[in-house]
Amino acid sequence: MVKKVLLINGPNLNLLGTREPEKYGTTSLKDIEEAGIKQAQAKNNGSELLVYQNNTEGFIIDRIHEAQRQGVGFIIINAGAYTHTSVGIRDALLGTAIPFIEVHITNVHQREPFRHQSYLSDKALAVVCGLGVYGYTASIEYALNY
């Protein structure tokens, strides 16, 4: 079983709870992170959920590199808009070879055409989209049992 799971959230996800609540709901990123940490602790097997959010691509890449040095066994990433633009984040995920799940709160395939392209999906172990914030819960549960 994975002991350390890293949850990464990209640009604008720090605004969850107030940003377009009709699309993203009213749950804050802090609420999601706290629930995930409790979920990991409930496993009672030494599992740990590390959380990180940044609006800057380079800092997200640096955090992925750091995850490898920390012995993180699984990454859950909602790269936000960088999903559709960042070869750098893709390369960091591939370079560390840490298995990962790509998460989106909304169903990106029901949105603007530019959101249909992901630089991560073809390398992700799974893609969870359109389940609202429950997508995080499902992804964390999978990662903890991986």
PDB file of N, CA and C in Angstrom, residues 65-146:
ATOM      1  N   HIS A  65       9.064  17.241  -8.435  1.00  0.00           N
ATOM      2  CA  HIS A  65      10.446  16.755  -8.261  1.00  0.00           C
ATOM      3  C   HIS A  65      10.722  16.446  -6.791  1.00  0.00           C
ATOM      4  N   GLU A  66      10.287  17.341  -5.912  1.00  0.00           N
ATOM      5  CA  GLU A  66      10.489  17.142  -4.477  1.00  0.00           C
ATOM      6  C   GLU A  66       9.772  15.880  -3.989  1.00  0.00           C
ATOM      7  N   ALA A  67       8.620  15.585  -4.572  1.00  0.00           N
ATOM      8  CA  ALA A  67       7.857  14.396  -4.179  1.00  0.00           C
ATOM      9  C   ALA A  67       8.695  13.133  -4.349  1.00  0.00           C
ATOM     10  N   GLN A  68       9.447  13.079  -5.411  1.00  0.00           N
ATOM     11  CA  GLN A  68      10.290  11.902  -5.638  1.00  0.00           C
ATOM     12  C   GLN A  68      11.335  11.770  -4.529  1.00  0.00           C
ATOM     13  N   ARG A  69      11.944  12.886  -4.159  1.00  0.00           N
ATOM     14  CA  ARG A  69      12.950  12.859  -3.084  1.00  0.00           C
ATOM     15  C   ARG A  69      12.329  12.486  -1.746  1.00  0.00           C
ATOM     16  N   GLN A  70      11.044  12.801  -1.557  1.00  0.00           N
ATOM     17  CA  GLN A  70      10.340  12.508  -0.299  1.00  0.00           C
ATOM     18  C   GLN A  70       9.801  11.088  -0.235  1.00  0.00           C
ATOM     19  N   GLY A  71       9.918  10.341  -1.308  1.00  0.00           N
ATOM     20  CA  GLY A  71       9.388   8.985  -1.318  1.00  0.00           C
ATOM     21  C   GLY A  71       7.879   8.917  -1.483  1.00  0.00           C
ATOM     22  N   VAL A  72       7.290   9.928  -2.109  1.00  0.00           N
ATOM     23  CA  VAL A  72       5.856   9.899  -2.396  1.00  0.00           C
ATOM     24  C   VAL A  72       5.587   8.752  -3.368  1.00  0.00           C
ATOM     25  N   GLY A  73       4.561   7.965  -3.058  1.00  0.00           N
ATOM     26  CA  GLY A  73       4.253   6.794  -3.875  1.00  0.00           C
ATOM     27  C   GLY A  73       3.139   7.005  -4.874  1.00  0.00           C
ATOM     28  N   PHE A  74       2.424   8.126  -4.762  1.00  0.00           N
ATOM     29  CA  PHE A  74       1.289   8.359  -5.657  1.00  0.00           C
ATOM     30  C   PHE A  74       0.970   9.854  -5.653  1.00  0.00           C
ATOM     31  N   ILE A  75       0.610  10.381  -6.819  1.00  0.00           N
ATOM     32  CA  ILE A  75       0.216  11.783  -6.947  1.00  0.00           C
ATOM     33  C   ILE A  75      -1.203  11.848  -7.487  1.00  0.00           C
ATOM     34  N   ILE A  76      -1.976  12.729  -6.899  1.00  0.00           N
ATOM     35  CA  ILE A  76      -3.291  13.088  -7.430  1.00  0.00           C
ATOM     36  C   ILE A  76      -3.156  14.544  -7.835  1.00  0.00           C
ATOM     37  N   ILE A  77      -3.464  14.838  -9.090  1.00  0.00           N
ATOM     38  CA  ILE A  77      -3.246  16.198  -9.566  1.00  0.00           C
ATOM     39  C   ILE A  77      -4.457  16.757 -10.296  1.00  0.00           C
ATOM     40  N   ASN A  78      -4.873  17.920  -9.852  1.00  0.00           N
ATOM     41  CA  ASN A  78      -5.808  18.747 -10.601  1.00  0.00           C
ATOM     42  C   ASN A  78      -4.968  19.929 -11.058  1.00  0.00           C
ATOM     43  N   ALA A  79      -4.456  19.845 -12.262  1.00  0.00           N
ATOM     44  CA  ALA A  79      -3.554  20.870 -12.774  1.00  0.00           C
ATOM     45  C   ALA A  79      -4.294  22.103 -13.271  1.00  0.00           C
ATOM     46  N   GLY A  80      -5.631  22.099 -13.136  1.00  0.00           N
ATOM     47  CA  GLY A  80      -6.411  23.244 -13.584  1.00  0.00           C
ATOM     48  C   GLY A  80      -6.126  23.536 -15.046  1.00  0.00           C
ATOM     49  N   ALA A  81      -5.980  24.791 -15.371  1.00  0.00           N
ATOM     50  CA  ALA A  81      -5.748  25.204 -16.754  1.00  0.00           C
ATOM     51  C   ALA A  81      -4.447  24.642 -17.316  1.00  0.00           C
ATOM     52  N   TYR A  82      -3.467  24.330 -16.452  1.00  0.00           N
ATOM     53  CA  TYR A  82      -2.208  23.767 -16.950  1.00  0.00           C
ATOM     54  C   TYR A  82      -2.395  22.376 -17.564  1.00  0.00           C
ATOM     55  N   THR A  83      -3.498  21.729 -17.258  1.00  0.00           N
ATOM     56  CA  THR A  83      -3.819  20.442 -17.871  1.00  0.00           C
ATOM     57  C   THR A  83      -3.757  20.557 -19.389  1.00  0.00           C
ATOM     58  N   HIS A  84      -4.208  21.690 -19.891  1.00  0.00           N
ATOM     59  CA  HIS A  84      -4.385  21.878 -21.331  1.00  0.00           C
ATOM     60  C   HIS A  84      -3.211  22.582 -21.998  1.00  0.00           C
ATOM     61  N   THR A  85      -2.189  22.934 -21.209  1.00  0.00           N
ATOM     62  CA  THR A  85      -1.090  23.724 -21.775  1.00  0.00           C
ATOM     63  C   THR A  85       0.307  23.273 -21.382  1.00  0.00           C
ATOM     64  N   SER A  86       0.458  22.500 -20.320  1.00  0.00           N
ATOM     65  CA  SER A  86       1.787  22.317 -19.738  1.00  0.00           C
ATOM     66  C   SER A  86       2.472  21.002 -20.104  1.00  0.00           C
ATOM     67  N   VAL A  87       3.384  21.112 -21.034  1.00  0.00           N
ATOM     68  CA  VAL A  87       4.267  19.988 -21.327  1.00  0.00           C
ATOM     69  C   VAL A  87       5.252  19.823 -20.169  1.00  0.00           C
ATOM     70  N   GLY A  88       5.576  20.921 -19.499  1.00  0.00           N
ATOM     71  CA  GLY A  88       6.505  20.872 -18.366  1.00  0.00           C
ATOM     72  C   GLY A  88       5.985  20.028 -17.215  1.00  0.00           C
ATOM     73  N   ILE A  89       4.726  20.181 -16.862  1.00  0.00           N
ATOM     74  CA  ILE A  89       4.148  19.362 -15.792  1.00  0.00           C
ATOM     75  C   ILE A  89       4.090  17.904 -16.238  1.00  0.00           C
ATOM     76  N   ARG A  90       3.707  17.676 -17.472  1.00  0.00           N
ATOM     77  CA  ARG A  90       3.705  16.310 -18.007  1.00  0.00           C
ATOM     78  C   ARG A  90       5.093  15.684 -17.875  1.00  0.00           C
ATOM     79  N   ASP A  91       6.116  16.415 -18.317  1.00  0.00           N
ATOM     80  CA  ASP A  91       7.479  15.885 -18.274  1.00  0.00           C
ATOM     81  C   ASP A  91       7.949  15.636 -16.842  1.00  0.00           C
ATOM     82  N   ALA A  92       7.540  16.490 -15.906  1.00  0.00           N
ATOM     83  CA  ALA A  92       7.914  16.280 -14.501  1.00  0.00           C
ATOM     84  C   ALA A  92       7.282  14.999 -13.965  1.00  0.00           C
ATOM     85  N   LEU A  93       6.014  14.789 -14.284  1.00  0.00           N
ATOM     86  CA  LEU A  93       5.339  13.560 -13.847  1.00  0.00           C
ATOM     87  C   LEU A  93       6.000  12.327 -14.461  1.00  0.00           C
ATOM     88  N   LEU A  94       6.325  12.404 -15.735  1.00  0.00           N
ATOM     89  CA  LEU A  94       6.989  11.268 -16.386  1.00  0.00           C
ATOM     90  C   LEU A  94       8.401  11.072 -15.849  1.00  0.00           C
ATOM     91  N   GLY A  95       9.100  12.178 -15.598  1.00  0.00           N
ATOM     92  CA  GLY A  95      10.481  12.107 -15.121  1.00  0.00           C
ATOM     93  C   GLY A  95      10.614  11.496 -13.742  1.00  0.00           C
ATOM     94  N   THR A  96       9.608  11.674 -12.897  1.00  0.00           N
ATOM     95  CA  THR A  96       9.669  11.096 -11.561  1.00  0.00           C
ATOM     96  C   THR A  96       9.123   9.674 -11.536  1.00  0.00           C
ATOM     97  N   ALA A  97       8.336   9.326 -12.549  1.00  0.00           N
ATOM     98  CA  ALA A  97       7.736   7.989 -12.665  1.00  0.00           C
ATOM     99  C   ALA A  97       6.850   7.621 -11.472  1.00  0.00           C
ATOM    100  N   ILE A  98       6.278   8.629 -10.831  1.00  0.00           N
ATOM    101  CA  ILE A  98       5.325   8.382  -9.742  1.00  0.00           C
ATOM    102  C   ILE A  98       3.957   8.209 -10.385  1.00  0.00           C
ATOM    103  N   PRO A  99       3.255   7.109 -10.105  1.00  0.00           N
ATOM    104  CA  PRO A  99       1.922   6.952 -10.693  1.00  0.00           C
ATOM    105  C   PRO A  99       1.003   8.084 -10.240  1.00  0.00           C
ATOM    106  N   PHE A 100       0.091   8.485 -11.147  1.00  0.00           N
ATOM    107  CA  PHE A 100      -0.779   9.606 -10.811  1.00  0.00           C
ATOM    108  C   PHE A 100      -2.163   9.465 -11.415  1.00  0.00           C
ATOM    109  N   ILE A 101      -3.092  10.152 -10.765  1.00  0.00           N
ATOM    110  CA  ILE A 101      -4.462  10.291 -11.254  1.00  0.00           C
ATOM    111  C   ILE A 101      -4.680  11.763 -11.560  1.00  0.00           C
ATOM    112  N   GLU A 102      -5.307  12.030 -12.701  1.00  0.00           N
ATOM    113  CA  GLU A 102      -5.708  13.379 -13.087  1.00  0.00           C
ATOM    114  C   GLU A 102      -7.155  13.585 -12.634  1.00  0.00           C
ATOM    115  N   VAL A 103      -7.409  14.677 -11.919  1.00  0.00           N
ATOM    116  CA  VAL A 103      -8.736  14.952 -11.377  1.00  0.00           C
ATOM    117  C   VAL A 103      -9.239  16.297 -11.881  1.00  0.00           C
ATOM    118  N   HIS A 104     -10.527  16.353 -12.194  1.00  0.00           N
ATOM    119  CA  HIS A 104     -11.214  17.609 -12.513  1.00  0.00           C
ATOM    120  C   HIS A 104     -12.578  17.575 -11.849  1.00  0.00           C
ATOM    121  N   ILE A 105     -12.972  18.685 -11.279  1.00  0.00           N
ATOM    122  CA  ILE A 105     -14.265  18.774 -10.603  1.00  0.00           C
ATOM    123  C   ILE A 105     -15.406  18.707 -11.613  1.00  0.00           C
ATOM    124  N   THR A 106     -15.238  19.421 -12.713  1.00  0.00           N
ATOM    125  CA  THR A 106     -16.266  19.432 -13.755  1.00  0.00           C
ATOM    126  C   THR A 106     -15.934  18.400 -14.819  1.00  0.00           C
ATOM    127  N   ASN A 107     -16.902  18.103 -15.648  1.00  0.00           N
ATOM    128  CA  ASN A 107     -16.650  17.240 -16.803  1.00  0.00           C
ATOM    129  C   ASN A 107     -16.098  18.130 -17.910  1.00  0.00           C
ATOM    130  N   VAL A 108     -14.792  18.097 -18.069  1.00  0.00           N
ATOM    131  CA  VAL A 108     -14.135  18.977 -19.035  1.00  0.00           C
ATOM    132  C   VAL A 108     -14.604  18.721 -20.464  1.00  0.00           C
ATOM    133  N   HIS A 109     -15.138  17.551 -20.725  1.00  0.00           N
ATOM    134  CA  HIS A 109     -15.593  17.210 -22.081  1.00  0.00           C
ATOM    135  C   HIS A 109     -16.946  17.828 -22.417  1.00  0.00           C
ATOM    136  N   GLN A 110     -17.597  18.397 -21.414  1.00  0.00           N
ATOM    137  CA  GLN A 110     -18.851  19.124 -21.634  1.00  0.00           C
ATOM    138  C   GLN A 110     -18.605  20.628 -21.691  1.00  0.00           C
ATOM    139  N   ARG A 111     -17.357  21.011 -21.667  1.00  0.00           N
ATOM    140  CA  ARG A 111     -17.013  22.436 -21.621  1.00  0.00           C
ATOM    141  C   ARG A 111     -16.389  22.883 -22.942  1.00  0.00           C
ATOM    142  N   GLU A 112     -15.711  23.998 -22.927  1.00  0.00           N
ATOM    143  CA  GLU A 112     -15.118  24.561 -24.132  1.00  0.00           C
ATOM    144  C   GLU A 112     -14.186  23.547 -24.806  1.00  0.00           C
ATOM    145  N   PRO A 113     -14.124  23.575 -26.137  1.00  0.00           N
ATOM    146  CA  PRO A 113     -13.291  22.608 -26.860  1.00  0.00           C
ATOM    147  C   PRO A 113     -11.822  22.586 -26.426  1.00  0.00           C
ATOM    148  N   PHE A 114     -11.250  23.731 -26.058  1.00  0.00           N
ATOM    149  CA  PHE A 114      -9.840  23.730 -25.662  1.00  0.00           C
ATOM    150  C   PHE A 114      -9.606  22.923 -24.391  1.00  0.00           C
ATOM    151  N   ARG A 115     -10.651  22.712 -23.594  1.00  0.00           N
ATOM    152  CA  ARG A 115     -10.508  21.921 -22.363  1.00  0.00           C
ATOM    153  C   ARG A 115     -10.561  20.417 -22.630  1.00  0.00           C
ATOM    154  N   HIS A 116     -10.858  20.020 -23.833  1.00  0.00           N
ATOM    155  CA  HIS A 116     -10.933  18.589 -24.165  1.00  0.00           C
ATOM    156  C   HIS A 116      -9.549  17.980 -24.311  1.00  0.00           C
ATOM    157  N   GLN A 117      -8.540  18.796 -24.552  1.00  0.00           N
ATOM    158  CA  GLN A 117      -7.159  18.330 -24.704  1.00  0.00           C
ATOM    159  C   GLN A 117      -6.466  18.323 -23.353  1.00  0.00           C
ATOM    160  N   SER A 118      -5.865  17.202 -22.990  1.00  0.00           N
ATOM    161  CA  SER A 118      -5.079  17.105 -21.766  1.00  0.00           C
ATOM    162  C   SER A 118      -3.689  16.595 -22.111  1.00  0.00           C
ATOM    163  N   TYR A 119      -2.691  17.245 -21.546  1.00  0.00           N
ATOM    164  CA  TYR A 119      -1.318  16.779 -21.708  1.00  0.00           C
ATOM    165  C   TYR A 119      -0.957  15.701 -20.693  1.00  0.00           C
ATOM    166  N   LEU A 120      -1.913  15.350 -19.828  1.00  0.00           N
ATOM    167  CA  LEU A 120      -1.639  14.382 -18.772  1.00  0.00           C
ATOM    168  C   LEU A 120      -2.378  13.054 -18.951  1.00  0.00           C
ATOM    169  N   SER A 121      -3.556  13.096 -19.533  1.00  0.00           N
ATOM    170  CA  SER A 121      -4.468  11.944 -19.542  1.00  0.00           C
ATOM    171  C   SER A 121      -3.864  10.661 -20.078  1.00  0.00           C
ATOM    172  N   ASP A 122      -3.095  10.749 -21.137  1.00  0.00           N
ATOM    173  CA  ASP A 122      -2.576   9.521 -21.746  1.00  0.00           C
ATOM    174  C   ASP A 122      -1.512   8.840 -20.896  1.00  0.00           C
ATOM    175  N   LYS A 123      -1.005   9.536 -19.896  1.00  0.00           N
ATOM    176  CA  LYS A 123       0.002   8.954 -19.001  1.00  0.00           C
ATOM    177  C   LYS A 123      -0.544   8.693 -17.604  1.00  0.00           C
ATOM    178  N   ALA A 124      -1.731   9.204 -17.318  1.00  0.00           N
ATOM    179  CA  ALA A 124      -2.342   9.021 -15.999  1.00  0.00           C
ATOM    180  C   ALA A 124      -2.830   7.588 -15.835  1.00  0.00           C
ATOM    181  N   LEU A 125      -2.769   7.098 -14.627  1.00  0.00           N
ATOM    182  CA  LEU A 125      -3.330   5.789 -14.312  1.00  0.00           C
ATOM    183  C   LEU A 125      -4.839   5.824 -14.493  1.00  0.00           C
ATOM    184  N   ALA A 126      -5.432   6.985 -14.172  1.00  0.00           N
ATOM    185  CA  ALA A 126      -6.877   7.177 -14.327  1.00  0.00           C
ATOM    186  C   ALA A 126      -7.150   8.664 -14.452  1.00  0.00           C
ATOM    187  N   VAL A 127      -8.314   8.976 -14.989  1.00  0.00           N
ATOM    188  CA  VAL A 127      -8.798  10.355 -15.070  1.00  0.00           C
ATOM    189  C   VAL A 127     -10.188  10.365 -14.444  1.00  0.00           C
ATOM    190  N   VAL A 128     -10.375  11.255 -13.473  1.00  0.00           N
ATOM    191  CA  VAL A 128     -11.670  11.400 -12.819  1.00  0.00           C
ATOM    192  C   VAL A 128     -12.158  12.817 -13.118  1.00  0.00           C
ATOM    193  N   CYS A 129     -13.290  12.908 -13.788  1.00  0.00           N
ATOM    194  CA  CYS A 129     -13.830  14.237 -14.073  1.00  0.00           C
ATOM    195  C   CYS A 129     -15.346  14.203 -14.011  1.00  0.00           C
ATOM    196  N   GLY A 130     -15.898  15.332 -13.553  1.00  0.00           N
ATOM    197  CA  GLY A 130     -17.338  15.477 -13.541  1.00  0.00           C
ATOM    198  C   GLY A 130     -18.038  14.965 -12.301  1.00  0.00           C
ATOM    199  N   LEU A 131     -17.300  14.497 -11.311  1.00  0.00           N
ATOM    200  CA  LEU A 131     -17.917  13.990 -10.082  1.00  0.00           C
ATOM    201  C   LEU A 131     -17.950  15.036  -8.979  1.00  0.00           C
ATOM    202  N   GLY A 132     -17.652  16.275  -9.321  1.00  0.00           N
ATOM    203  CA  GLY A 132     -17.563  17.302  -8.297  1.00  0.00           C
ATOM    204  C   GLY A 132     -16.386  17.010  -7.376  1.00  0.00           C
ATOM    205  N   VAL A 133     -16.450  17.514  -6.151  1.00  0.00           N
ATOM    206  CA  VAL A 133     -15.333  17.301  -5.222  1.00  0.00           C
ATOM    207  C   VAL A 133     -15.230  15.842  -4.775  1.00  0.00           C
ATOM    208  N   TYR A 134     -16.266  15.040  -5.012  1.00  0.00           N
ATOM    209  CA  TYR A 134     -16.165  13.614  -4.696  1.00  0.00           C
ATOM    210  C   TYR A 134     -15.045  12.947  -5.508  1.00  0.00           C
ATOM    211  N   GLY A 135     -14.704  13.510  -6.634  1.00  0.00           N
ATOM    212  CA  GLY A 135     -13.601  12.975  -7.428  1.00  0.00           C
ATOM    213  C   GLY A 135     -12.304  12.901  -6.640  1.00  0.00           C
ATOM    214  N   TYR A 136     -12.094  13.862  -5.735  1.00  0.00           N
ATOM    215  CA  TYR A 136     -10.914  13.818  -4.872  1.00  0.00           C
ATOM    216  C   TYR A 136     -11.002  12.640  -3.907  1.00  0.00           C
ATOM    217  N   THR A 137     -12.152  12.452  -3.285  1.00  0.00           N
ATOM    218  CA  THR A 137     -12.346  11.363  -2.326  1.00  0.00           C
ATOM    219  C   THR A 137     -12.075  10.018  -3.004  1.00  0.00           C
ATOM    220  N   ALA A 138     -12.658   9.827  -4.178  1.00  0.00           N
ATOM    221  CA  ALA A 138     -12.488   8.564  -4.906  1.00  0.00           C
ATOM    222  C   ALA A 138     -11.021   8.359  -5.286  1.00  0.00           C
ATOM    223  N   SER A 139     -10.364   9.407  -5.721  1.00  0.00           N
ATOM    224  CA  SER A 139      -8.955   9.306  -6.131  1.00  0.00           C
ATOM    225  C   SER A 139      -8.045   9.009  -4.939  1.00  0.00           C
ATOM    226  N   ILE A 140      -8.305   9.666  -3.820  1.00  0.00           N
ATOM    227  CA  ILE A 140      -7.496   9.428  -2.622  1.00  0.00           C
ATOM    228  C   ILE A 140      -7.688   7.993  -2.149  1.00  0.00           C
ATOM    229  N   GLU A 141      -8.921   7.519  -2.154  1.00  0.00           N
ATOM    230  CA  GLU A 141      -9.190   6.138  -1.743  1.00  0.00           C
ATOM    231  C   GLU A 141      -8.432   5.151  -2.634  1.00  0.00           C
ATOM    232  N   TYR A 142      -8.460   5.386  -3.922  1.00  0.00           N
ATOM    233  CA  TYR A 142      -7.735   4.515  -4.851  1.00  0.00           C
ATOM    234  C   TYR A 142      -6.235   4.553  -4.553  1.00  0.00           C
ATOM    235  N   ALA A 143      -5.692   5.761  -4.414  1.00  0.00           N
ATOM    236  CA  ALA A 143      -4.258   5.905  -4.176  1.00  0.00           C
ATOM    237  C   ALA A 143      -3.826   5.215  -2.888  1.00  0.00           C
ATOM    238  N   LEU A 144      -4.631   5.325  -1.855  1.00  0.00           N
ATOM    239  CA  LEU A 144      -4.269   4.711  -0.562  1.00  0.00           C
ATOM    240  C   LEU A 144      -4.291   3.190  -0.632  1.00  0.00           C
ATOM    241  N   ASN A 145      -5.038   2.649  -1.570  1.00  0.00           N
ATOM    242  CA  ASN A 145      -5.084   1.196  -1.725  1.00  0.00           C
ATOM    243  C   ASN A 145      -4.227   0.676  -2.864  1.00  0.00           C
ATOM    244  N   TYR A 146      -3.524   1.561  -3.534  1.00  0.00           N
ATOM    245  CA  TYR A 146      -2.721   1.211  -4.717  1.00  0.00           C
ATOM    246  C   TYR A 146      -1.569   0.314  -4.347  1.00  0.00           C
TER     247      TYR A 146
END
